[in-house]
Amino acid sequence: MAKLIWLCLNFVLLRSSVEAVFEDQVGKFDWRQQYVGKVRFSHFDTHVQSSKKVLLATENNVFAALNTRTGDLFWRHVDKAGPEGNIDALLQHGQDAVLVVGNGRLLRSWEINVGGLNWEIVLDSGSFQWACLVGQQDNVKHVAVLKKTVISLHYLSNGHQKWIENLPESETVDYQAVYSAGNGEVYALGVVPHSHIAIVVYSVEDGEIIKQISVEAPWLSNIQASCVVIGPGMLTCVDPATVSLYMLDLHTESQMTQIPLQSLGLEVAPGFHPVLVSTQPNPTRQPLSEFFLQLGPEHYLLLQLKNGQIVTLRDFKPAMLVSFATTGEKTVAAVMSPKNKTACSINLFNAETGRRLLDTTVIFNLDPNGGKPEKLYVQAFLKKDDSVGYRVMVQTEDHTLTFLQQPGRVMWTREEALSDVVTMEMVDLPLTGTQAELEGEFGKKADGLMSMVLKRLSSQLILLQAWISHLWKLFYDARKPRSQVKNDVTIENLSRDEFNLQKMMVMVTASGKLFGIDSKTGSILWRHYLDNVPSNAAFKLMVQRTTAHFPHPPQCTLLIKDKDTGLATLHVFNPIFGKKSHITPPALPQPILQSLMLPLMDQDYAKVLLLVDDQYKVSAFPSTKNVLQQLQEMASSIFFYLVDSSQGRLSGYRLRTDLSTELIWEVVIPTEVQRIVSVKGKRPNEHVHSQGRVMGDRSVLYKYLNPNLLAVVTESTDLHQERSFIGILLIDGVTGRIIHEAVQRKARGPVHVVHSENWVVYEYWSTKSRRNEFSVIELYEGMELYNSTVFSSLDRPHAPQVLQQSYIFPSSISTLEATLTEKGITSRHLLIGLPSGGILSLPKMFLDPRRPEIISEQSREENLIPYAPELPIRTEWFINYNQTISRVRGIYTAPSGLESTCLVVAYGLDIYQTRVYPSKQFDVLKDDYDYMLISSVLFALFFATMISKRLAEVKLLNRAWR
C-alpha cells in the first residue's frame, strides 16, 4: 500500500512538472511590467535613516512600496476597483501604515517592511471625512476617524475601537476635519455653510465632550479647501471674497480675527483662489508655525505666526510647487521654480527663518514630450556633518514619477500612465538599409541588362559588408564579460527581424500620453504627451500607412473625441519615431458620430479615413483630388452604420456620389425593454483560410463568411433575476437584414463578445443557475456554396444555417479576444483574461456547437470532442504561468511572419507581452534541434555517395576488361 501511495505521489509530481514552464523559457519570449497608477498619497519611510522605501497610495486603489534607489516594487497590494476599494487616507507612523478604504468602510494597518497586514476592522456606516493620528506624551497610540455623523478612536496596535461618539447637530453641521496636538484632546471641526464654524473637543481617554463652541463665519463653506491648523492650535482660513486671512485660537478664543492680505502687502492674482499649505511633522506635538500661502499659479509666500502676528519670511515668485519635509528636529521647505523653458530648479529653505540652505539645488529637466510638474514629494535626511540633504520625487501631469538626487541626477523614472492603456496597435518595424536597397532593386525599372547586373553586384557587396560587420561584432562581444555586453534597443537600430516577431507597440493612455514600446524587450522607445485632452475623452487609433511602402514613412492617426460634446481632433504621427507628421489634419468643427478606414489609398499609399459628423456630412482625410475622385467612383459600394444607444437605434447609410449620405435601413430597439450594450464587427485584417469544414462522410459544410455582419448585444433594463435577459442580433451592415436573433433568459451582463470568421462567442452571467456561461453561434451556407468568388450582401437569397450551443465556465472573466495569424491556417484559440490575473488560452474546438452528445463514426472522423456542459480550465492553458496581470482590461492580438505564432499583449494595471502557438510550432525547428547530428549525417551520406560512386565505376571498368 505504501508503495502504491508513493507511486501515485510520483505521478502527481511528474504531471505537475510537465504542465509547468521550463526555467530557461521564463522571460525568453515574454515580459511583464507592473505599475501602480497616479499617486494620490505618498510618504517616505523615515523611521530608519537608511530606509529605501517610499509608500504610495494611488487613484487605481493600489497601495505599494517602491525602492527609492531603483524604482522597483518592494511589494504591492491591489484593492477592489471602483469606490469600494478607493483609498481615502494614508497615515504613517514608524513601521505601520494606516489606510482608510472604501469611503470609510474599512480601516487597515500594514507592516511596511514586508507589506503584511497587521489588522483590519470594519467601521460603522457613514461618509468618510477625515482621519489623523492621535499622540499623547510623545507616543502615538491611536487613530481618529471622522465621519458625517460620528467620530471614533481606535488603537494603533490592534485597531480595536476605544470609543465612538455621535457628533452633535450633525443634521445641520457638516463636519469636515479632525485635529489633535498630543494634549489629550481631539478636535472635530465642522461648518454650517455661510453661517458658522462648530468646534467640538473630545477627551482622548473616554470620548467625553470637553468643550463645544460655535464661531460666526458667514464667508466659509468648506474647511478642507480653505483652512489649516498652524502653531499652537491656530485655525487659519483664507477667504478669496474678502481677500483676507481669518484666525481662530482653538483653545481660548470664540471669535475669528480678520487679517486683510492688503495689510500684509500681499495681492492675490485675479480669479485665483488662495491656498494654504501647512505641516505637522509629529502627531504628538503642535503643527509648525510656518506655512505657505499661494497667491497665484506661480506665486507662494512662506509665512510665520509669531506672537499672534503674521510675518512674511520669504516671497517665492515664480514658484511652481512647494513642500515641507522633516528629518530629526529639522524641518525644511522645498520650492520648485522655473529656471528656463526646459528646466526647473529645486532649492531647500530653512522653514523657521526662510533662509536658503547652501548647496541644495537640484535641477529638474522638463521632458519636452511630457507634462508639467504637478506634485512634489521630498525625502530629507541628515548628513554626517549634521547638514540636511534631500531627494525629491516629482509627479507630472502625464502621471510620470521621476526620482532625483543632487545635483539633478535622475535615479529612476516610472511611466505610470501605462497603468491605464485604453487602446493600442502593433506596427511592423521598418526595413534595414540593406533590405531597403534590395527592395529598391526590384521596385525600380532598370535601364538595361548591364545596369541590373551592377545593381545586383552592389546589393550583394552591401550584404557581404553587413555580414562581415555582424561577425566582427559577435567576435568582439565574445571576448567581453557577459555583463559588459550591451544589447540595448534604440530607435536607431530598430529593424524588422527575419520572421517579423519584433514590432512596435503604439499605446494610448487615458491621460493623453502616447508610447512606442519595443514588443521584444518592453523598452519605451518614444513617448509623447498631448496637451488639453479632455478627462472623459474617447480614443480611436488607426494605422493609415504601414512600413511596407518605402520610402514613405508609416503613419498613424489618433481620433480624440470628447464624450460630452462629441467634438473631436486628429493627431497624425509616425508610429516608429513618435514624431508628429508634417501633414496637417483637417479641423473638425462639428461633433463626430462615426469614423471608418476605407481600403482606398491616395497617391502616397495612405488609407483614407472617412469621418461622419452630426449633420451626416462626410469628410475624408487625406482629401486630395485623387481621393475624392476614387470616393465618387466607389460611393455606391461604401456603406456604414451609426449606433445611438440612448435611443436604441441602429441605422445604416450609403455614400452618394456627391459625398452626401442616404439612410437605407434602420433597426429600432425599444429602450424601455432593453438597451444596446455593444456592437461588434469583424477585424479588417483577419484572414480566413478555409471556406468550409470537411464532414465525416467527406462532404463539405460551407461557412457563411459575411464580412459585413454585425453582432449587436442587448441587455434588459429590468434587472430582476426572473425577468432579466441577454439578447444578440446578427445584422447585415449593408442591408439591415437580421440574420439571426437569440435570447438568453434569466441572464445579465457584463457581456463579452468575440466575432470572427463564421462564429460569434459571448459570455454572460446566468441569474437562474448563478454561474458564468458561454454561448457560441456558428453560421453555415450548407452543402453548396452560393458564390465561391465574391460575397455580396445584396445577393443572398437563402438564410444561413445557424448552430448554437451553450457551455458552463467555472470562472468570471475580465476580457475576451481571439488569436490572429497571418494566413488564418492555424487553429483559433480564445484568450480569456480572468480576474485572478491569469490569461487562459482556450481552444475554439471546445466551443464547437457541433460537439455530439453521442459519439458516432463520422464525429470520430471529424475529431469532434464529445459534448460536456462544463468547460475545463487546465493549468497548461495559462500563457502567463505565474506572471499575474492585475485588472486585465484588454487583450490585443497581432499576426507575425510565422503562421504558427500569434503575438499577444494583455494590458490593465500591468502590461504583459508573449507569443502563443495555437497549433504548436509546426513551421519552426525546436530550440534543442540537433544540428550537429543532422550535419554529420548529411556529410556522411555525401562522402558515402562519392565513395560508392567511385567503387561502382571501378567495378564497371573491371567487368569491361574481363
Steps between C-alpha positions, in 0.01 A plus 500: 500500500781737588665431164172574321465834679862583416442422132188719498693788654776460243240504222339819633837673536606389153174621350528838668854541375395420145232771514745767620715736296862402463730721703710601200186617317387747769539851362647379172204588279290697747525792742287669763499855632320584825358842581312668783322794331468869574618579853246642745697473829871446557715461812871431528602242757702710748495288817843362394762733351613239246150406384451475125120494486240744382135410563247579229121494500358557154176585326499145363437374855856367531717516811866431430857556614770601254876473529627858500831387347362314198126575477417129514209366702575360844139387532159598369139449611223547245160568654159473338429726205252780536380688810505185712879488493568872490782609734370800697797567730855381567665552839845375595674463834815294544460163332120527478296650218128555561256518211135600488335316210164508324362835620569410862387138474827340612794600718820306427850494642796373299853409602707695249816288503344193339154635413318270738157579641508576872127530551177601329171616647163597357390850597146615563306622201529864401678721252871541576633851562844497666747291698804586710747341740449587867806525724537540872813540711733459199332172401260441213250241615175587325346594168188717476246455219243769427180426310190701422323419825753324729861519614688191620837433660690176435813345643791513258634165623196281426228723351258442785253779554567698816189715475251633250284808542221660302576849374260763637266669252637289213176557304590865448876510563732359234798361695802494270826484702649349816811627679716398796822646637597244763333677794243231572230667290346435162337787308217442253454797268174556314333775307150617423562649154491882502402504867743381767772255602422228755788371716456197726786395731512136617708336770736233370446285810122451499361702207314748717431843356732745676393810314263598222507843341350672198677782315342725241646451148247609237767497229605134548357198318778239497756447776715248311550734203547826694641427847806352672617478862835663577710561809336462842158396369432803283233433236594710198266548204518701181202669337536597132193726513635736767866419412573443868640249745280399792657356817345325798675362807335162559595507870386843618329730252138490390528751216702500179753773433505647151834592345466663156776385266535857384613596852786250458590650165369196311290482185313201357513428128168583326260206496726283716383322817775531765627171649658429841767231554607396852670204667490306827818290508423329830143402602595539868597863453346815363519583128769734378439871526626539145273446202476576129242730343450468127386827342525403132582214264874564553504714815558365855583668829656339805321653801553457872271546799708681759356650818154500348619687190549380142855561377621451144819295500556475125324574174533237227414632158505322267449169679319201355481256793583502872530230765609452862732224619628407845803303615580472868417837656555695179225602260578641158293643217567392142406739220498419129552803277523524122858548385435525129267346245662158529595468870392577854709547811413364845648667807479438874417772750503501877135490601552710814699784341436472126876503435616298202727208584824494307584228248145363490406578141354218291441554128191331357509489120155517347417232247395669174273202438355499853274707722565776750592422864188442709615375843825516696600246765820554701710247693727686743787341693790607720853479364808416706571869557143545636394695191178416316508306176201399297359314205184589314228312316314702239165402353405666171166549325556188289526289821876453469699452822859626492738455792799735520795561725754780503604667279217374279594144412193302405509178700192348339184578311168316502242555226188444707277613212546146363281371784201636307544398134179552301599386151803376308626381164802301383698635205760310300853632540672659199748323279873533553712693254605185316143369490381834366773488235382158388140622492610794290679266260177318419278805524673717239523445129859457386634655181641175372667171570834651605330741739310212664822299538678793660206554739507132597878507559477814714216347705700182557805704605286692751365172639853359525620810682209480746566129560870559567425784743248276679758221534757750631253627761429143613873429527565829684214446747606140565829625648317719753336389823130441456416785738675751271324393182223751428212412273294812561223558252478855370306665222820520294563123496136392469439280199271220399617155599491197276158376610344840588468403867629834625255786453432850624222514758322836481303553822256779584427573866206671669720793605565583133855366483617288208774238525707305252615173661723230357300177509809286551645664810229734629732801472330836454651641181301822478226684687284799421256687722197668345392819675141602563354151471156487668484284812211300353645466151452194281788389277514312172839410351527416131797398284468686170831394348731217604875466447442295184495808277865606505613780476171643633508505882233310694209708623252463787202720577353537848142621527436673834132558576338676793219273623290794623514733200592252225765739367811327376855571392751301295863438589711363214841355583772257397454184711867397475656825621200661673550826312203708396432479129553798273153433358245737649180317599168664419317709760185332633257773608202263525457203740616173343260204499701238313847442358598219267810399309442430132708263286567794264847654486629835384802543277727464806345165602317645803160345568205737497333586830131584466341720769124548544377798705168562674362663183570170317756673285809307397859622499804305389859507621711533294266692270707533183349519153600139437324385816182693428491355150534145638224569753265616226573190294451259793226690684232245410695223678583692820261431788525584870286484811430725800401392849293713737480291815297763689222477238553129429555576133735327255505674161663409169614759247637505148737751348382694195716623217475859627641371835169544678340213692174311456314305767422153361396299807429539867450262791333640811518318833249616765710663771238440768557124459867466406804708419788458256816398687749452218530455124779275380622455144780291357861615499597637157841327500354156567563229242291185449692212353228239454154570363348188651530206737557148379235268647546142607346373173749715301238756403562871565294728724566853369538791738287813484782755465324835500757780547217749565344309789447687829442339839272727706475417869207628706420476868164535672427813698316293762769363730274259686658157478179337376438755225850599394636377167784536252429535130725472197413611148703410192432780251634550151662844506420568133134399474390513866369146471482316832680173429440346841362593840567322828384569855652367822230531764571545868842638414680831540832665416769595477510336158831430325485428125740367236394509135715321244467302176155337512457487878412719795590412858357696793516459875243608760377432853207262543282627786299178499795266552726766658796422279693631202407353165635512144279487194631439150320565172632365170356584158519272195376532142443125469646231282505727195681830468284773344789708367856376543675812369332815636271556797221752454251590770260617229490158336423247773168324428536235771533543874800325654478195721551592866651270761508606863619342824568617856763397750575557867817685587625461858628857540404858428702675232636850446557507124483277195690488170588252223842416360595633159755365252627617165316256272235360735625143462579450869222388733323777689525538876301726730714708736309555823614750763400383846453721810764287673760644261537197276475498118334179384547371145186293431492305170201597287430129442361484856241762399375311197117483475535174305648310794287183510336358811537149358821414316457365148740382235466827310569713810816295559606573144456874564686481833200654679523501878200340672267757654554585865314796651793630707811641338825395669774734619833324467813639658704459181256731319613805699737685271635724779585214744572687830522851350177640643342785301290717731168636376524387139290740291596396150689244293649591163607238246708549188639264235871441454701385201464141619160345440526300822566801722261765630623800698296580810495810721287511814459839664333626814678615812797302361621429147594151385627397157555145379460265204248220464507200270142370459609213273848462647808619309450294187710737286797549736776262606520442873765669714656164587515389139824304446666691218829315555337161453316588181811671361711194578245272335488719189879512473522125556238433229681735263836330545336157489339597171833617356680187614221276373508678166877445471471136598222449247711653224796272588269199503355585160850554358623165631192326361566657157858362491393146567 
